[in-house]
Amino acid sequence: MIDPALINFLEELAQNNNKPWFEEQKSCFKKLDSDFKSFAAIMATNLNQHDVIERAKTFRIYRDIRFSKDKSPFKTHFSINWIRAGLERRGGYFMRVKPHEHVIGIGFFAPEKEDLLRIRKEIELDAKEFRSLCNEDTFKKCWGKLLGDQLKTAPRNFNKNHPDMDLIKFKSFYFMKSFTDKEVRNADFSAVVNDSFKTARPFLDYMTDVLNTNLNGEYLL
C-alpha cells in the first residue's frame, strides 16, 4: 500500500516548497522515496502476472526550473511509469500520487509523429474495433472516456467530413482514473490499481497491433 505518511509529506511540501524546509525533512523524504520505489517494484511484480513489464521508472522530486517561470524547486507529487517490454508491447501504465489529485493512467501520451499518423490512418480506415474497445462495459466503467489534446480541425491530408473525425483529431490517446486520499490509503489500493490496469490490456494490445503493422495488416517487426 501507499504509506499514508507520503500524502501528509506532500501536503506539507506544497505549503513549504523551498530548500531549507526540504533539507530539514531530508531523512523523512529518503525513507518515503525508498518505500515508494519498493511499492513500484511490487506493482511491477503484480503487473507481470498479466503483462510483461520491462521496468518501473520512478521520477525525481527535483524540478528543472531553468526555463520555467515557476521557480519552486520541488514537485508536489510522486509518480511512476511501468514500461511494457519490447516493441511487441506498446503503451504503458502510469501513476501519480498527489494529495486530492491521485490518478492512474494508460495509453499513448503525445506519440511520435510516425505513430500518431499510423493510428489516425487506422481509424480512418476502420474505427469500429477502436470504438468497441473504448465502449466495452467493464473498460468504460473503469476508465471513462478517451482523453488527449485534439486539433481544432482535420489533420493535414485527412477529409474533414470523415465520420470518425472526432477520433482522428486526437493528438494523444489515453485514459485516466482518479482516486481520493482515502482510497489511496486503503490496504487494497494496489489490488484495485492492478485490476484496473488488467482491464486496460485489450486496448493496449489493440494499439500495439496497429503500430506494429501496416494498413494491409502485415507485421513490420
XYZ file of N, CA and C in Angstrom:
663
model
N 0.840 -1.187 0.000
C 0.000 0.000 0.000
C 0.884 1.249 0.000
N 0.291 2.381 -0.340
C 0.989 3.663 -0.255
C 1.020 4.086 1.208
N 2.195 4.457 1.685
C 2.337 4.910 3.066
C 1.538 6.209 3.238
N 0.562 6.239 4.160
C -0.199 7.476 4.390
C 0.694 8.667 4.714
N 1.875 8.397 5.278
C 2.797 9.482 5.596
C 3.257 10.212 4.344
N 3.244 9.530 3.194
C 3.648 10.178 1.950
C 2.673 11.290 1.582
N 1.388 11.028 1.739
C 0.388 12.044 1.422
C 0.558 13.243 2.346
N 0.782 12.978 3.624
C 0.997 14.065 4.579
C 2.234 14.884 4.218
N 3.302 14.176 3.836
C 4.546 14.858 3.454
C 4.314 15.769 2.250
N 3.603 15.282 1.245
C 3.368 16.068 0.037
C 2.476 17.269 0.308
N 1.527 17.122 1.214
C 0.694 18.259 1.602
C 1.544 19.343 2.257
N 2.440 18.949 3.134
C 3.313 19.915 3.803
C 4.296 20.543 2.815
N 4.785 19.721 1.876
C 5.717 20.242 0.875
C 5.055 21.311 0.017
N 3.785 21.119 -0.316
C 3.066 22.112 -1.127
C 2.998 23.462 -0.417
N 3.010 23.433 0.911
C 2.958 24.671 1.691
C 4.344 25.230 2.006
N 5.365 24.406 1.784
C 6.738 24.798 2.146
C 7.715 24.393 1.050
N 7.426 24.818 -0.166
C 8.229 24.382 -1.306
C 9.491 25.233 -1.416
N 10.425 24.935 -0.521
C 11.696 25.658 -0.503
C 12.784 24.732 0.019
N 14.014 25.055 -0.296
C 15.133 24.177 0.037
C 15.394 24.066 1.542
N 15.320 25.147 2.321
C 15.567 24.996 3.761
C 14.606 24.023 4.442
N 13.318 24.142 4.118
C 12.345 23.209 4.714
C 12.631 21.778 4.272
N 12.923 21.605 2.990
C 13.165 20.265 2.461
C 14.389 19.637 3.119
N 15.416 20.418 3.317
C 16.636 19.888 3.951
C 16.351 19.393 5.364
N 15.472 20.069 6.057
C 15.099 19.646 7.410
C 14.334 18.323 7.389
N 13.650 18.078 6.277
C 12.841 16.868 6.148
C 13.536 15.788 5.311
N 14.810 15.960 5.049
C 15.524 15.088 4.102
C 15.477 13.615 4.510
N 15.673 13.327 5.778
C 15.661 11.919 6.208
C 14.279 11.300 6.019
N 13.244 12.087 6.312
C 11.869 11.617 6.097
C 11.623 11.367 4.615
N 12.063 12.305 3.771
C 11.895 12.147 2.325
C 12.580 10.886 1.813
N 13.802 10.646 2.257
C 14.559 9.487 1.771
C 13.841 8.179 2.094
N 13.255 8.089 3.287
C 12.518 6.872 3.650
C 11.263 6.729 2.791
N 10.514 7.817 2.616
C 9.301 7.767 1.801
C 9.629 7.441 0.348
N 10.713 8.019 -0.148
C 11.140 7.749 -1.524
C 11.518 6.284 -1.696
N 12.240 5.732 -0.731
C 12.625 4.318 -0.774
C 11.390 3.416 -0.730
N 10.440 3.753 0.142
C 9.207 2.968 0.249
C 8.402 3.033 -1.048
N 8.386 4.205 -1.663
C 7.639 4.375 -2.915
C 8.263 3.539 -4.027
N 9.576 3.488 -4.077
C 10.260 2.658 -5.079
C 9.979 1.178 -4.836
N 9.868 0.800 -3.566
C 9.505 -0.588 -3.240
C 8.083 -0.889 -3.707
N 7.182 0.069 -3.499
C 5.814 -0.084 -3.992
C 5.805 -0.263 -5.507
N 6.597 0.556 -6.218
C 6.674 0.463 -7.679
C 7.146 -0.918 -8.111
N 8.128 -1.476 -7.396
C 8.662 -2.801 -7.731
C 7.637 -3.891 -7.464
N 6.921 -3.779 -6.349
C 5.880 -4.765 -6.028
C 4.771 -4.721 -7.067
N 4.386 -3.514 -7.472
C 3.357 -3.382 -8.502
C 3.830 -3.971 -9.826
N 5.105 -3.815 -10.150
C 5.641 -4.414 -11.375
C 5.505 -5.926 -11.326
N 5.757 -6.504 -10.162
C 5.575 -7.951 -9.990
C 4.117 -8.330 -10.204
N 3.197 -7.536 -9.667
C 1.771 -7.802 -9.850
C 1.374 -7.689 -11.320
N 1.886 -6.663 -11.984
C 1.575 -6.469 -13.398
C 2.107 -7.613 -14.252
N 3.219 -8.172 -13.848
C 3.796 -9.282 -14.601
C 2.965 -10.559 -14.519
N 1.940 -10.557 -13.710
C 1.018 -11.691 -13.683
C 0.110 -11.693 -14.914
N -0.045 -10.527 -15.553
C -0.928 -10.454 -16.730
C -0.333 -9.631 -17.866
N 0.918 -9.215 -17.729
C 1.614 -8.488 -18.788
C 3.106 -8.762 -18.621
N 3.926 -8.130 -19.459
C 5.381 -8.271 -19.317
C 5.961 -6.869 -19.175
N 6.480 -6.585 -17.988
C 6.970 -5.251 -17.668
C 8.496 -5.234 -17.727
N 9.025 -4.304 -18.491
C 10.477 -4.169 -18.610
C 11.081 -3.556 -17.354
N 10.456 -2.488 -16.854
C 10.967 -1.843 -15.646
C 9.945 -0.846 -15.110
N 10.123 -0.514 -13.846
C 9.337 0.549 -13.217
C 10.234 1.768 -13.080
N 9.788 2.892 -13.603
C 10.576 4.115 -13.561
C 9.901 5.113 -12.634
N 10.542 5.443 -11.523
C 10.044 6.497 -10.644
C 10.766 7.800 -10.988
N 10.055 8.900 -10.818
C 10.586 10.192 -11.245
C 11.146 10.978 -10.057
N 12.199 11.740 -10.329
C 12.836 12.555 -9.296
C 11.894 13.653 -8.818
N 12.042 14.027 -7.567
C 11.194 15.072 -6.999
C 11.696 16.461 -7.355
N 12.930 16.559 -7.804
C 13.536 17.857 -8.101
C 13.050 18.372 -9.457
N 12.600 19.619 -9.502
C 12.107 20.221 -10.734
C 13.255 20.859 -11.514
N 13.142 20.815 -12.838
C 14.063 21.554 -13.700
C 13.459 22.947 -13.888
N 14.038 23.933 -13.231
C 13.447 25.277 -13.225
C 14.183 26.244 -14.158
N 15.116 25.728 -14.940
C 15.935 26.606 -15.779
C 15.106 27.447 -16.739
N 14.070 26.872 -17.320
C 13.285 27.580 -18.332
C 11.828 27.770 -17.883
N 11.602 27.725 -16.583
C 10.250 27.818 -16.051
C 10.067 29.109 -15.262
N 8.894 29.722 -15.395
C 8.567 30.899 -14.598
C 8.351 30.509 -13.134
N 7.878 29.287 -12.936
C 7.681 28.769 -11.584
C 9.017 28.256 -11.064
N 9.575 28.912 -10.081
C 10.890 28.554 -9.549
C 10.803 27.651 -8.318
N 9.632 27.080 -8.049
C 9.516 26.130 -6.939
C 10.458 24.962 -7.208
N 11.325 24.626 -6.261
C 12.369 23.636 -6.551
C 11.916 22.181 -6.564
N 10.726 21.903 -6.004
C 10.323 20.500 -5.859
C 8.932 20.242 -6.442
N 8.764 19.066 -7.005
C 7.437 18.607 -7.412
C 6.634 18.289 -6.157
N 5.339 18.474 -6.227
C 4.485 18.174 -5.070
C 3.718 16.877 -5.288
N 4.332 15.985 -6.050
C 3.750 14.657 -6.277
C 4.871 13.644 -6.467
N 4.535 12.380 -6.319
C 5.402 11.253 -6.682
C 4.741 10.554 -7.877
N 5.544 10.034 -8.792
C 4.941 9.365 -9.944
C 5.810 8.211 -10.440
N 5.151 7.307 -11.168
C 5.787 6.089 -11.690
C 5.276 5.826 -13.098
N 6.157 5.353 -13.960
C 5.787 4.718 -15.224
C 6.195 3.249 -15.160
N 5.265 2.349 -15.515
C 5.624 0.948 -15.698
C 5.685 0.711 -17.196
N 6.865 0.367 -17.679
C 7.123 0.282 -19.116
C 6.990 -1.160 -19.584
N 6.148 -1.383 -20.581
C 5.964 -2.730 -21.128
C 7.212 -3.126 -21.926
N 7.493 -4.406 -21.956
C 8.746 -4.903 -22.529
C 8.646 -5.094 -24.043
N 9.615 -4.542 -24.749
C 9.777 -4.834 -26.173
C 8.854 -4.050 -27.083
N 9.232 -3.969 -28.358
C 8.399 -3.291 -29.351
C 7.088 -4.021 -29.582
N 7.046 -5.304 -29.222
C 5.801 -6.057 -29.411
C 4.784 -5.750 -28.318
N 5.131 -4.863 -27.387
C 4.205 -4.429 -26.336
C 4.317 -2.918 -26.205
N 3.436 -2.210 -26.857
C 3.482 -0.752 -26.845
C 2.576 -0.193 -25.750
N 2.785 1.085 -25.420
C 1.990 1.714 -24.381
C 2.553 1.422 -23.008
N 1.882 1.911 -21.980
C 2.372 1.691 -20.636
C 1.362 2.086 -19.591
N 1.803 2.005 -18.332
C 0.956 2.274 -17.177
C 1.590 3.392 -16.350
N 0.753 4.251 -15.792
C 1.247 5.435 -15.093
C 0.492 5.629 -13.779
N 1.183 6.179 -12.780
C 0.544 6.560 -11.524
C 1.139 7.865 -11.024
N 0.265 8.728 -10.507
C 0.705 9.944 -9.815
C 0.052 9.984 -8.444
N 0.860 10.138 -7.412
C 0.358 10.296 -6.048
C 0.507 11.762 -5.686
N -0.622 12.452 -5.571
C -0.653 13.874 -5.235
C -1.893 14.120 -4.392
N -1.767 14.707 -3.224
C -2.936 14.907 -2.368
C -4.129 15.510 -3.116
N -5.265 14.830 -2.999
C -6.539 15.244 -3.606
C -6.558 15.115 -5.133
N -5.470 14.683 -5.742
C -5.397 14.587 -7.212
C -4.672 13.318 -7.642
N -4.926 12.209 -6.980
C -4.269 10.945 -7.312
C -4.879 10.383 -8.596
N -4.020 9.918 -9.503
C -4.517 9.331 -10.752
C -3.650 8.150 -11.182
N -4.261 7.245 -11.913
C -3.516 6.265 -12.699
C -3.918 6.460 -14.153
N -3.069 6.022 -15.060
C -3.367 6.221 -16.470
C -2.781 5.125 -17.333
N -3.363 4.981 -18.514
C -2.855 4.028 -19.509
C -2.993 4.644 -20.892
N -2.177 4.182 -21.825
C -2.363 4.598 -23.199
C -1.138 5.200 -23.831
N -1.378 6.212 -24.682
C -0.339 6.760 -25.538
C -0.401 8.279 -25.457
N 0.482 8.851 -24.634
C 0.522 10.296 -24.424
C 1.551 10.900 -25.366
N 1.099 11.829 -26.211
C 1.983 12.505 -27.168
C 2.840 11.524 -27.958
N 2.215 10.600 -28.725
C 3.014 9.645 -29.514
C 3.854 10.363 -30.562
N 4.928 9.713 -30.972
C 5.788 10.287 -32.003
C 5.004 10.461 -33.308
N 5.517 11.332 -34.156
C 4.819 11.726 -35.375
C 4.400 10.527 -36.218
N 5.304 9.565 -36.395
C 5.006 8.398 -37.233
C 3.918 7.525 -36.603
N 3.997 7.362 -35.281
C 2.981 6.559 -34.591
C 1.621 7.238 -34.643
N 1.593 8.541 -34.458
C 0.324 9.269 -34.495
C -0.335 9.144 -35.860
N 0.449 9.259 -36.929
C -0.102 9.121 -38.279
C -0.642 7.720 -38.492
N 0.082 6.715 -38.016
C -0.380 5.325 -38.193
C -1.706 5.090 -37.462
N -1.827 5.617 -36.251
C -3.082 5.462 -35.501
C -4.224 6.152 -36.233
N -3.968 7.351 -36.697
C -5.012 8.089 -37.415
C -5.420 7.372 -38.692
N -4.460 6.818 -39.410
C -4.765 6.092 -40.637
C -5.617 4.857 -40.353
N -5.338 4.184 -39.252
C -6.137 3.011 -38.884
C -7.568 3.414 -38.574
N -7.735 4.486 -37.837
C -9.079 4.977 -37.520
C -9.797 5.419 -38.780
N -9.068 6.063 -39.678
C -9.655 6.485 -40.951
C -10.146 5.279 -41.752
N -9.373 4.208 -41.713
C -9.738 3.004 -42.460
C -10.934 2.297 -41.836
N -10.894 2.126 -40.507
C -11.982 1.415 -39.820
C -11.849 1.658 -38.314
N -12.790 2.388 -37.746
C -12.730 2.741 -36.323
C -13.599 1.843 -35.451
N -14.217 0.824 -36.042
C -15.175 0.013 -35.283
C -14.540 -0.654 -34.078
N -13.367 -1.295 -34.257
C -12.753 -2.008 -33.146
C -12.272 -1.027 -32.076
N -11.732 0.098 -32.480
C -11.290 1.112 -31.524
C -12.469 1.559 -30.662
N -13.580 1.873 -31.305
C -14.754 2.336 -30.550
C -15.311 1.227 -29.667
N -15.297 0.013 -30.177
C -15.819 -1.110 -29.407
C -15.023 -1.321 -28.127
N -13.701 -1.240 -28.217
C -12.851 -1.406 -27.040
C -13.085 -0.288 -26.024
N -13.189 0.941 -26.515
C -13.383 2.079 -25.619
C -14.751 2.065 -24.943
N -15.730 1.446 -25.602
C -17.095 1.437 -25.086
C -17.497 0.128 -24.431
N -16.567 -0.833 -24.372
C -16.867 -2.097 -23.682
C -17.216 -1.785 -22.227
N -18.262 -2.429 -21.712
C -18.848 -2.034 -20.427
C -17.841 -1.997 -19.280
N -17.080 -3.094 -19.100
C -16.145 -3.157 -17.981
C -15.054 -2.102 -18.111
N -14.538 -1.948 -19.329
C -13.486 -0.954 -19.577
C -14.008 0.455 -19.317
N -15.174 0.771 -19.858
C -15.709 2.130 -19.737
C -16.061 2.463 -18.292
N -16.588 1.480 -17.558
C -16.917 1.704 -16.148
C -15.653 2.023 -15.348
N -14.564 1.375 -15.707
C -13.296 1.581 -15.004
C -12.612 2.870 -15.429
N -12.522 3.111 -16.740
C -11.645 4.151 -17.260
C -12.341 5.389 -17.799
N -13.641 5.315 -18.025
C -14.330 6.504 -18.517
C -14.050 6.786 -19.981
N -13.964 8.074 -20.312
C -13.856 8.460 -21.723
C -12.400 8.683 -22.138
N -12.178 8.608 -23.452
C -10.866 8.855 -24.046
C -10.440 10.295 -23.793
N -9.162 10.479 -23.424
C -8.606 11.802 -23.160
C -7.456 12.098 -24.110
N -7.097 13.363 -24.178
C -5.972 13.773 -25.011
C -6.281 15.069 -25.728
N -5.243 15.874 -25.969
C -5.430 17.101 -26.734
C -5.909 16.771 -28.134
N -6.683 17.705 -28.713
C -7.225 17.497 -30.051
C -6.966 18.717 -30.930
N -6.841 18.462 -32.207
C -6.775 19.548 -33.173
C -8.147 20.207 -33.279
N -8.159 21.467 -33.682
C -9.433 22.161 -33.865
C -10.102 21.790 -35.178
N -9.299 21.323 -36.111
C -9.828 20.920 -37.409
C -9.154 19.632 -37.851
N -9.462 19.172 -39.051
C -8.910 17.905 -39.537
C -7.396 18.006 -39.726
N -6.660 16.925 -39.428
C -5.225 16.922 -39.720
C -4.990 17.069 -41.221
N -3.805 17.475 -41.569
C -3.452 17.654 -42.981
C -3.619 16.344 -43.745
N -4.213 16.427 -44.915
C -4.431 15.302 -45.834
C -5.508 14.323 -45.353
N -6.340 14.755 -44.384
C -7.484 13.951 -43.972
C -8.759 14.700 -44.338
N -9.771 13.941 -44.748
C -11.061 14.514 -45.121
C -11.764 15.045 -43.877
N -12.037 16.351 -43.857
C -12.646 16.952 -42.672
C -14.061 16.430 -42.419
N -14.675 15.815 -43.416
C -16.031 15.281 -43.267
C -16.043 13.779 -42.953
N -14.881 13.223 -42.659
C -14.831 11.795 -42.328
C -15.694 11.529 -41.093
N -16.487 10.451 -41.099
C -17.398 10.186 -39.968
C -16.702 9.936 -38.628
N -15.419 9.603 -38.662
C -14.682 9.356 -37.420
C -13.682 10.470 -37.108
N -13.969 11.663 -37.636
C -13.055 12.774 -37.422
C -12.944 13.137 -35.943
N -13.972 12.825 -35.149
C -13.895 13.107 -33.705
C -12.735 12.359 -33.056
N -12.395 11.184 -33.592
C -11.250 10.418 -33.094
C -9.956 10.799 -33.797
N -10.025 11.037 -35.073
C -8.834 11.350 -35.860
C -8.162 12.629 -35.356
N -8.925 13.555 -34.822
C -8.372 14.826 -34.359
C -7.554 14.707 -33.076
N -7.644 13.564 -32.394
C -6.865 13.401 -31.165
C -5.363 13.418 -31.471
N -4.602 14.042 -30.571
C -3.136 14.044 -30.666
C -2.502 13.082 -29.660
N -3.275 12.666 -28.673
C -2.895 11.641 -27.701
C -4.102 10.745 -27.489
N -3.835 9.514 -27.018
C -4.914 8.555 -26.811
C -4.687 7.864 -25.474
N -5.292 8.389 -24.431
C -5.057 7.803 -23.114
C -6.305 7.920 -22.241
N -6.280 7.171 -21.138
C -7.374 7.161 -20.174
C -6.786 7.361 -18.780
N -7.561 8.012 -17.909
C -7.104 8.238 -16.539
C -8.225 7.927 -15.561
N -7.826 7.492 -14.392
C -8.769 7.135 -13.333
C -8.310 7.825 -12.055
N -9.228 8.517 -11.380
C -8.893 9.298 -10.194
C -9.217 8.544 -8.908
N -8.482 8.908 -7.845
C -8.698 8.318 -6.523
C -8.660 9.413 -5.463
N -9.422 9.204 -4.397
C -9.392 10.111 -3.263
C -8.225 9.745 -2.345
N -7.911 10.638 -1.426
C -6.882 10.338 -0.430
C -7.257 9.078 0.353
N -8.524 8.963 0.711
C -8.980 7.807 1.478
C -8.770 6.517 0.707
N -9.079 6.520 -0.576
C -8.914 5.314 -1.396
C -7.449 4.920 -1.508
N -6.564 5.906 -1.649
C -5.136 5.615 -1.771
C -4.589 5.027 -0.475
N -5.152 5.444 0.638
C -4.696 4.951 1.941
C -5.197 3.533 2.243
N -6.202 3.066 1.512
C -6.766 1.744 1.785
C -5.754 0.639 1.515
N -5.847 -0.428 2.299
C -4.914 -1.550 2.162
C -5.058 -2.251 0.820
N -6.240 -2.159 0.187
C -6.463 -2.850 -1.078
C -6.177 -1.972 -2.295
N -5.556 -0.816 -2.077
C -5.332 0.114 -3.187
C -4.531 -0.513 -4.321
N -3.446 -1.214 -3.985
C -2.611 -1.805 -5.037
C -3.386 -2.837 -5.841
N -4.287 -3.579 -5.193
C -5.099 -4.565 -5.907
C -6.070 -3.884 -6.856
N -6.648 -2.770 -6.418
C -7.562 -2.007 -7.277
C -6.821 -1.474 -8.501
N -5.619 -0.955 -8.282
C -4.806 -0.435 -9.385
C -4.450 -1.555 -10.357
N -4.028 -2.682 -9.817
C -3.641 -3.807 -10.663
C -4.827 -4.300 -11.505
N -5.998 -4.407 -10.887
C -7.192 -4.838 -11.619
C -7.567 -3.833 -12.707
N -7.400 -2.549 -12.405
C -7.706 -1.510 -13.397
C -6.765 -1.623 -14.590
N -5.479 -1.821 -14.316
C -4.515 -1.976 -15.400
C -4.804 -3.236 -16.217
N -5.208 -4.294 -15.543
C -5.533 -5.535 -16.249
C -6.707 -5.318 -17.204
N -7.667 -4.514 -16.776
C -8.823 -4.204 -17.614
C -8.413 -3.468 -18.888
N -7.308 -2.736 -18.812
C -6.862 -1.934 -19.947
C -6.090 -2.736 -20.988
N -5.727 -3.941 -20.673
C -4.850 -4.726 -21.549
C -5.383 -4.885 -22.980
N -6.677 -5.166 -23.204
C -7.144 -5.307 -24.590
C -6.925 -4.040 -25.424
N -7.100 -2.867 -24.813
C -6.866 -1.621 -25.542
C -5.395 -1.471 -25.909
N -4.506 -1.745 -24.962
C -3.074 -1.643 -25.229
C -2.640 -2.638 -26.303
N -3.191 -3.841 -26.249
C -2.815 -4.853 -27.240
C -3.319 -4.475 -28.634
N -4.519 -3.923 -28.696
C -5.043 -3.473 -29.992
C -4.151 -2.377 -30.583
N -3.806 -1.389 -29.771
C -2.969 -0.303 -30.260
C -1.575 -0.808 -30.656
N -1.078 -1.789 -29.929
C 0.205 -2.403 -30.279
C 0.125 -3.044 -31.654
N -0.951 -3.781 -31.911
C -1.125 -4.407 -33.222
C -1.170 -3.361 -34.331
N -1.857 -2.254 -34.078
C -1.922 -1.180 -35.069
C -0.527 -0.639 -35.369
N 0.236 -0.349 -34.326
C 1.537 0.296 -34.503
C 2.603 -0.651 -35.053
N 2.352 -1.949 -34.944
C 3.338 -2.922 -35.439
C 2.939 -3.554 -36.764
N 1.922 -3.002 -37.419
C 1.508 -3.499 -38.727
C 1.326 -2.328 -39.683
N 1.283 -2.642 -40.971
C 0.926 -1.616 -41.949
C -0.585 -1.677 -42.202
N -1.070 -0.856 -43.098
C -2.514 -0.786 -43.342
C -3.075 -2.046 -43.979
N -2.198 -2.926 -44.470
C -2.629 -4.221 -45.001
C -2.657 -5.293 -43.919
N -2.305 -4.909 -42.689
C -2.292 -5.881 -41.601
C -1.041 -6.731 -41.557
N -0.005 -6.361 -42.300
C 1.248 -7.122 -42.330
C 2.181 -6.636 -41.226
N 2.724 -7.574 -40.450
C 3.593 -7.219 -39.330
C 4.915 -6.643 -39.826
N 5.384 -5.620 -39.117
C 6.603 -4.915 -39.510
C 7.813 -5.338 -38.696
N 7.608 -6.035 -37.609
C 8.722 -6.440 -36.750
C 9.476 -7.623 -37.331
